[in-house]
XYZ file of C-alpha atoms in Angstrom:
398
model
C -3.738 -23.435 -76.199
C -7.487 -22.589 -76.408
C -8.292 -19.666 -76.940
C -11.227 -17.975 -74.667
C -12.707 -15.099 -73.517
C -14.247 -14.333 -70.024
C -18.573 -13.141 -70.567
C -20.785 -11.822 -67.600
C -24.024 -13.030 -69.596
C -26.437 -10.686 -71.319
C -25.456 -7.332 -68.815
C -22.112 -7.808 -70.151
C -21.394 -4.784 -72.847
C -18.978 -6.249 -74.984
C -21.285 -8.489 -77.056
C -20.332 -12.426 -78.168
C -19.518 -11.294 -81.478
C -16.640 -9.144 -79.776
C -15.427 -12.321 -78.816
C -15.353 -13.848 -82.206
C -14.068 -11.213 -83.402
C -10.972 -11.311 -80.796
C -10.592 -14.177 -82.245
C -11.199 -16.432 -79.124
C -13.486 -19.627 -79.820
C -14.122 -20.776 -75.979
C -16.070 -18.646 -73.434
C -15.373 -18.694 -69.514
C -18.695 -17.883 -68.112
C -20.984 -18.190 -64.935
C -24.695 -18.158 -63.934
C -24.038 -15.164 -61.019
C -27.704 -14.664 -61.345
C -27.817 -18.004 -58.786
C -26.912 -17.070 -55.022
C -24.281 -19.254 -53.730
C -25.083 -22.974 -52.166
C -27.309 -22.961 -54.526
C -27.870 -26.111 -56.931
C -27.315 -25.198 -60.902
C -30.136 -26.779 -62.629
C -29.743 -28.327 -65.713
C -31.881 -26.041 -67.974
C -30.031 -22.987 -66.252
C -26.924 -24.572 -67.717
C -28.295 -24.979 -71.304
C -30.014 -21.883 -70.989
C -26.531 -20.222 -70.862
C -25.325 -22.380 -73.487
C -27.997 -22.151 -75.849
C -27.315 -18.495 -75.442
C -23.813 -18.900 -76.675
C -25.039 -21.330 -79.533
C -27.705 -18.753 -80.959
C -25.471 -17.447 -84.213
C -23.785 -20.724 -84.892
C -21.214 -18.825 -87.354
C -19.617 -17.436 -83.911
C -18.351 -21.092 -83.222
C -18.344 -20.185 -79.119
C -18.670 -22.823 -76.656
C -18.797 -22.767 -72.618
C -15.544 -23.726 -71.955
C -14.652 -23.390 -68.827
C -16.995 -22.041 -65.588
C -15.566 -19.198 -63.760
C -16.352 -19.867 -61.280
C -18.810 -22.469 -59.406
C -18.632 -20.443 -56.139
C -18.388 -21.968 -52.273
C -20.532 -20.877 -50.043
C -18.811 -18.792 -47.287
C -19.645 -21.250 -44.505
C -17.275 -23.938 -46.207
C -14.617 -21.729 -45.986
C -15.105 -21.201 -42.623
C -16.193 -24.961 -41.517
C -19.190 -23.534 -40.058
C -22.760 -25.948 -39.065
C -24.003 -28.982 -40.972
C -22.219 -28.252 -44.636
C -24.426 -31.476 -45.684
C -26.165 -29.789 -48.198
C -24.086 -27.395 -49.476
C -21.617 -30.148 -50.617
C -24.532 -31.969 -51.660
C -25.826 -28.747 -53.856
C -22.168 -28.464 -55.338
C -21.722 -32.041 -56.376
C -25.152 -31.832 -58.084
C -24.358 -28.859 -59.832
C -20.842 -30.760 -60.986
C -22.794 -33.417 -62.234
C -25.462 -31.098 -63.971
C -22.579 -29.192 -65.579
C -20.729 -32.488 -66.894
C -24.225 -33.727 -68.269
C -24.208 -30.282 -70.500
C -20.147 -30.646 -71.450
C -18.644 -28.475 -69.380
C -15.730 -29.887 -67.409
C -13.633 -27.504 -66.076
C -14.097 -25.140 -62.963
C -12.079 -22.594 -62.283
C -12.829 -20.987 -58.224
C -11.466 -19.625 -55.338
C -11.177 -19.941 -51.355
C -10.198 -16.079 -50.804
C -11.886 -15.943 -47.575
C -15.011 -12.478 -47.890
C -13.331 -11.097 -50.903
C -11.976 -11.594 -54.228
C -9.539 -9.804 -56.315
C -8.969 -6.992 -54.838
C -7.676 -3.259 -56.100
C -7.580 0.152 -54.748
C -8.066 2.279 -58.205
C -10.389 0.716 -60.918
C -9.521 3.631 -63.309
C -5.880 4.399 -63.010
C -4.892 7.083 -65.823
C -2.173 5.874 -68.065
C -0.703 8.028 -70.861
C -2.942 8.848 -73.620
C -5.985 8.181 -71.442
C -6.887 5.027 -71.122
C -6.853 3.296 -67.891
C -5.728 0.009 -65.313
C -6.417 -1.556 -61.888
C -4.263 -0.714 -59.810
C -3.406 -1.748 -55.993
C -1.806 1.174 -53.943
C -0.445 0.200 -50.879
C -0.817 3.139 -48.823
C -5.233 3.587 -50.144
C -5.716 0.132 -48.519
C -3.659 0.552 -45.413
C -5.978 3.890 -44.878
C -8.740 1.936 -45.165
C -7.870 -0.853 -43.134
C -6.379 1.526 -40.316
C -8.384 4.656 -40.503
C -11.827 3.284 -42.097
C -12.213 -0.411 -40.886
C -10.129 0.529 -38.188
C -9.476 -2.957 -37.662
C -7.793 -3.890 -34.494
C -3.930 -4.657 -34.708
C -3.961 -3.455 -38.460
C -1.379 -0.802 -37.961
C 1.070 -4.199 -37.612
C 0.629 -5.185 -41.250
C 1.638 -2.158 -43.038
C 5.118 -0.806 -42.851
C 6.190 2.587 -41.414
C 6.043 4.558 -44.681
C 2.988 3.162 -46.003
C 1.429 3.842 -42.724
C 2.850 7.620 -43.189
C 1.423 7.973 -46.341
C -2.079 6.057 -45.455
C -2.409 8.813 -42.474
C -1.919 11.592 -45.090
C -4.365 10.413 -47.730
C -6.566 9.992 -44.842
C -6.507 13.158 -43.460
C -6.831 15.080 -46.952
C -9.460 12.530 -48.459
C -13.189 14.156 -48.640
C -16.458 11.949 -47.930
C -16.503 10.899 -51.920
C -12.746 9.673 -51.723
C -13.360 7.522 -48.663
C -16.774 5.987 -50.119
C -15.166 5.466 -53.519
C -12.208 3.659 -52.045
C -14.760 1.371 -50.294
C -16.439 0.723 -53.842
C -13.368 0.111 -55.314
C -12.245 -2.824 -52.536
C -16.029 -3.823 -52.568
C -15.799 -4.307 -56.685
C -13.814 -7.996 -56.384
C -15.080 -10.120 -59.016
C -17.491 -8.736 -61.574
C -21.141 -10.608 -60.467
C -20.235 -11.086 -57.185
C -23.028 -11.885 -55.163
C -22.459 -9.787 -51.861
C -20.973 -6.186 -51.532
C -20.308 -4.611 -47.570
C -20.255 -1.128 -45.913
C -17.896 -0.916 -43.443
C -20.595 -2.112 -40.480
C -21.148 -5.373 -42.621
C -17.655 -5.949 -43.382
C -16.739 -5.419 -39.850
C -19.004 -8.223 -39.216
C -18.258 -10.321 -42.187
C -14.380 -10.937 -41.227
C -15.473 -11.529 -37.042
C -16.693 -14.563 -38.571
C -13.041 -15.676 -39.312
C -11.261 -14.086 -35.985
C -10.782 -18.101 -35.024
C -9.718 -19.113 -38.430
C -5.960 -19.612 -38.915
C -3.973 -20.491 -42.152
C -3.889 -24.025 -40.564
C -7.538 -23.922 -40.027
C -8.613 -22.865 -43.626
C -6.041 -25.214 -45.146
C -8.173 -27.952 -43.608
C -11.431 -26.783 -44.739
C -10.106 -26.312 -48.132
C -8.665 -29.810 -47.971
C -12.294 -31.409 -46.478
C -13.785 -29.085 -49.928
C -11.715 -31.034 -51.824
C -12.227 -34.545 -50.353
C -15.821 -33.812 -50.933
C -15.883 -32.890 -54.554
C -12.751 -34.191 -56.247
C -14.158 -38.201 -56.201
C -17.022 -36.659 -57.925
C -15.013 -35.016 -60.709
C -13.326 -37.955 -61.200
C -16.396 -39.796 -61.865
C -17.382 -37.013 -64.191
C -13.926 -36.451 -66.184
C -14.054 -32.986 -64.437
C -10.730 -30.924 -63.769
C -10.903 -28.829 -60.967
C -8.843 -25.106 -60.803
C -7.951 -23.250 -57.809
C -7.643 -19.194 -58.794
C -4.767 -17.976 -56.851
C -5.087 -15.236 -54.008
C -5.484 -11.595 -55.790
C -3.062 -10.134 -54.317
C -1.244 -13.121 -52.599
C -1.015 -11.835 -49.518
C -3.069 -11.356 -46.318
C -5.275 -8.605 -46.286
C -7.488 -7.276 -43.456
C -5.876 -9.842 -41.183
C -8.047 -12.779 -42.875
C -5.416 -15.416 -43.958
C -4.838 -16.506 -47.335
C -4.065 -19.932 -48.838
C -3.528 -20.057 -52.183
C -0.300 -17.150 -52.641
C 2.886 -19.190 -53.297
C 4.562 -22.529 -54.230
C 4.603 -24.313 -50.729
C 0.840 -23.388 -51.047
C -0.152 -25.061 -54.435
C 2.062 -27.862 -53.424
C 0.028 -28.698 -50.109
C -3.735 -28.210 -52.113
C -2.418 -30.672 -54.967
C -1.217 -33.147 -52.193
C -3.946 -33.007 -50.150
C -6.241 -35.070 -52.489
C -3.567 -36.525 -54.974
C -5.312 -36.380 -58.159
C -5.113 -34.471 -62.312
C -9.396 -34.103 -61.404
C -7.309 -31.462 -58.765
C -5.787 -28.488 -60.205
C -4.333 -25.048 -60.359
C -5.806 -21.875 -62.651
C -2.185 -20.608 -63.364
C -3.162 -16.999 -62.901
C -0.165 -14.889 -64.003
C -1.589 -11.780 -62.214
C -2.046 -12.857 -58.786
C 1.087 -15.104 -58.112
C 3.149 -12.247 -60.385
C 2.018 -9.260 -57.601
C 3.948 -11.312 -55.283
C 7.745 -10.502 -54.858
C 8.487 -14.107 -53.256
C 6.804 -15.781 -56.266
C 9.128 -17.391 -58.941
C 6.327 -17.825 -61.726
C 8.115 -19.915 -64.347
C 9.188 -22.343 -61.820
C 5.726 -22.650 -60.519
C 4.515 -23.307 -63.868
C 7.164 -25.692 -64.527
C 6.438 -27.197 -61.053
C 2.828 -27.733 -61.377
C 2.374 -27.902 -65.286
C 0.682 -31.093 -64.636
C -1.686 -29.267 -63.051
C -2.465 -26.787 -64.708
C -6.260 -26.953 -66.092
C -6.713 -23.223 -66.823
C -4.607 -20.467 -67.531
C -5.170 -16.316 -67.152
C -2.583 -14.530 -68.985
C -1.898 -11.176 -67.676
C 1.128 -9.316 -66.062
C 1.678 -6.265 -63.494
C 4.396 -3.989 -62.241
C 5.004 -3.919 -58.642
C 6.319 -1.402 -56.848
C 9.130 -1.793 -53.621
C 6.218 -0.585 -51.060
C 3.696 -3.900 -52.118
C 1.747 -1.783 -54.439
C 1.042 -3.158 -58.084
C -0.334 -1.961 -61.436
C -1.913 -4.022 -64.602
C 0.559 -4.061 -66.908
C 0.876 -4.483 -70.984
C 0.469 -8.006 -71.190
C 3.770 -8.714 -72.641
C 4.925 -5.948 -69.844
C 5.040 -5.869 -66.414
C 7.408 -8.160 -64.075
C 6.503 -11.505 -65.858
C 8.332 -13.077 -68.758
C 5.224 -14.023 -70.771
C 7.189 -15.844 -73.255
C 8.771 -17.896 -70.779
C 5.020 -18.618 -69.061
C 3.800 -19.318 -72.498
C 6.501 -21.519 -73.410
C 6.075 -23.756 -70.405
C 2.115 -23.781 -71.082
C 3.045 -25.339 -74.616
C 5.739 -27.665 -73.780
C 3.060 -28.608 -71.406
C 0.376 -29.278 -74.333
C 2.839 -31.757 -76.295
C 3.564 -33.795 -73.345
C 0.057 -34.037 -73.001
C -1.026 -34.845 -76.557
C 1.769 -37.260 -77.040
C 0.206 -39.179 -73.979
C -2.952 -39.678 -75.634
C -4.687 -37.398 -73.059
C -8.014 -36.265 -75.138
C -8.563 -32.848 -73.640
C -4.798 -32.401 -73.898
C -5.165 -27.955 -74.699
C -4.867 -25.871 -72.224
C -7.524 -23.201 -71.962
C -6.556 -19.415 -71.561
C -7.697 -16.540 -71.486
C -6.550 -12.878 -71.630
C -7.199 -11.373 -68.107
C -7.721 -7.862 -66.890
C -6.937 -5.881 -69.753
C -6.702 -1.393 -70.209
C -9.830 0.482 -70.969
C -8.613 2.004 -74.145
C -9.871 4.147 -77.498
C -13.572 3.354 -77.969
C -13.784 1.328 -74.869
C -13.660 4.386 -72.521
C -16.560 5.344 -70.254
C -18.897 2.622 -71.821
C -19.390 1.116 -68.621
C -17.787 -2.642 -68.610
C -16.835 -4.341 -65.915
C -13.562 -3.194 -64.453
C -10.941 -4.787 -65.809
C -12.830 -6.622 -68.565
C -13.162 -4.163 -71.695
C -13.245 -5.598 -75.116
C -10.420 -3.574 -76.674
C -7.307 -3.829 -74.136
C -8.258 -7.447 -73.834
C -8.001 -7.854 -77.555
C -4.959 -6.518 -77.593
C -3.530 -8.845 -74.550
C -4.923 -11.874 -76.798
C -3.451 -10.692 -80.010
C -0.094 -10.287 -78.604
C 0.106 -13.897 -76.565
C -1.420 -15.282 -79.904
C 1.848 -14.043 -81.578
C 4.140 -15.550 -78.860
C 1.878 -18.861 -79.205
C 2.713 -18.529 -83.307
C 6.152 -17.466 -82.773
C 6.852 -20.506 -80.387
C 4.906 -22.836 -81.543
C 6.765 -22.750 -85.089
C 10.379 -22.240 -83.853
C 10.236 -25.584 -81.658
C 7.319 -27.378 -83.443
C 4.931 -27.204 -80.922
C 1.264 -27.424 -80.967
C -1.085 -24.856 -80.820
């Protein structure tokens, strides 16, 4: 397995030679200085790469784009999408004309990952994401005050919501909007509750049937063009798999993955096995997804959490948490020799630790939540052991 470490570009604190020094080779990065729609030229691209190539002792390459984002309008089917798919393929084919060939993105309709607390204490003082349950249902009740919300939140998280609602001061309620506003690190569009309110109206006529289709007419434009290209193509799985704010949400469980594979039947369309999101949900079996879909599987994020009964969820220890990373990691291998032994070229599968603990030296320098050098180091080191471990025991490759 490759490998790789996730870099927000040159306002990214941990520095490349972190990365070498993790001991990861390939780098998942993105140009989230370009608005989305908008075509990636081709000296953008090797702008970002020549960056990466500067101190050729580091041995880095662009591995793997995280992500190529769709413009909101797809998601939603809404006007002439002529030239947005146009702008997309054209980026595809400027990206597979530099060497980079796998994209990793999402259809979370508004949002992306999304978490309550970015600084969760944890024993000794370092700190994780965390999702509470009750934070969100005060925001979506009491702050949003969406209509019908009080329906998706049981009767004691509702209880609890009221409570933190009625004791929380100015600061708590516009740091709780922060935090749900944080999503994915470079994001290109953040809300107050006026614009959010607006933002989701756009999808009151969107059901799950209705996105599944525009997902599926994404794909149908793009995947022929991969194929042409020798691109692989990864969905990133809902974060948390579940509906949230009443928008609905494709991408959460088995029957899910199963319909977006089938819907244009081809390896250029695939799955970023994200360990994370599926693992926050209690329905999701994880090593029988991975099994499932191993074929599939272009791009891996390695990371675990612990859920709680009430649908609230913590980042875990990477080897901790509700997910058997051995298991996941054993699939992901036996996955790699099937591969290899069919002659398939590009037969690793990338990885990356994801969403590690601010820890020791790492605390209070300011990097993006969830993406500190040190607990991410120590996430790598440990699934690099498993990898070794594995790897030797049944004579697998690395």
């Amino acid at each position: 397995m490759e490998q790789s470490w996730r870099w927000f570009g040159l306002g990214d604190v941990v520095p490349l030679s972190a990365i070498r020094q993790a001991g990861a080779s390939g780098v998942v990065t993105s140009l989230h200085q370009i608005p989305y729609g908008v075509v990636w030229s081709v000296a953008e691209i090797e702008e970002r790469k020549a960056l990466l190539a500067a101190d050729p002792s580091l041995g880095l390459r662009w591995n793997v784009v995280e992500s190529l984002p769709i413009h909101e309008r797809i998601k939603i089917g809404e006007g002439d999408l002529t030239e947005l798919f146009d702008n997309y393929r054209q980026s595809m084919r400027n990206l597979a004309a530099c060497g980079v060939k796998t994209i990793c993105y999402n259809f979370m309709p508004v949002l992306d990952w999304t978490r309550t607390e970015l600084y969760h204490r944890l024993p000794g003082g370092g700190s994780a994401l965390r999702f509470n349950a009750h934070e969100f249902a005060a925001f979506d009740c009491f702050m949003l005050q969406r209509k019908g919300a009080e329906g998706d939140h049981s009767a004691e998280v509702l209880r609890r919501a009221k409570d933190w609602f009625i004791d929380a001061s100015e600061d708590d309620k516009s740091k709780l909007l922060n935090n749900i506003m944080a999503g994915l690190p470079g994001a290109f569009d953040r809300y107050d509750i006026p614009a959010l309110r607006k933002h989701l109206a756009r999808y009151n006529d969107i059901s799950v049937e209705g996105l599944r289709e525009n997902l599926a007419r994404f794909l149908r434009e793009v995947i022929p063009t991969a194929e042409e290209h020798g691109m692989r193509l990864a969905i990133h799985p809902d974060d948390p798999p579940k509906s949230l704010m009443g928008l609905p949400r494709i991408v959460s469980k088995a029957e899910d993955l199963e319909f977006i594979t089938k819907a244009v039947d081809s390896v250029a369309n695939g799955v970023t096995f994200c360990t994370g999101s599926l693992g926050a949900g209690p329905h999701n079996d994880l090593p029988a997804i991975a099994r499932k879909f191993a074929s599939r599987i272009h791009f891996a994020h390695l990371r675990n959490v612990a859920k709680d009964p009430d649908g609230s969820f913590m980042e875990a220890d990477h080897l901790g948490g509700d997910t058997d990373m051995v298991e996941i990691v054993d699939i992901l291998l036996a996955e790699q020799k099937r591969r290899k032994d069919a002659g398939e070229a590009s037969w690793r599968i990338p990885f990356r630790p994801d969403h590690g603990h601010e820890l020791l030296d790492d605390i209070g320098k300011g990097s993006f939540p969830g993406y500190s050098a040190i607990g991410r180091l120590k996430g790598l080191a440990e699934i690099r052991g498993v990898m070794t471990a594995l790897a030797k025991v049944k004579s697998l490759p690395l």
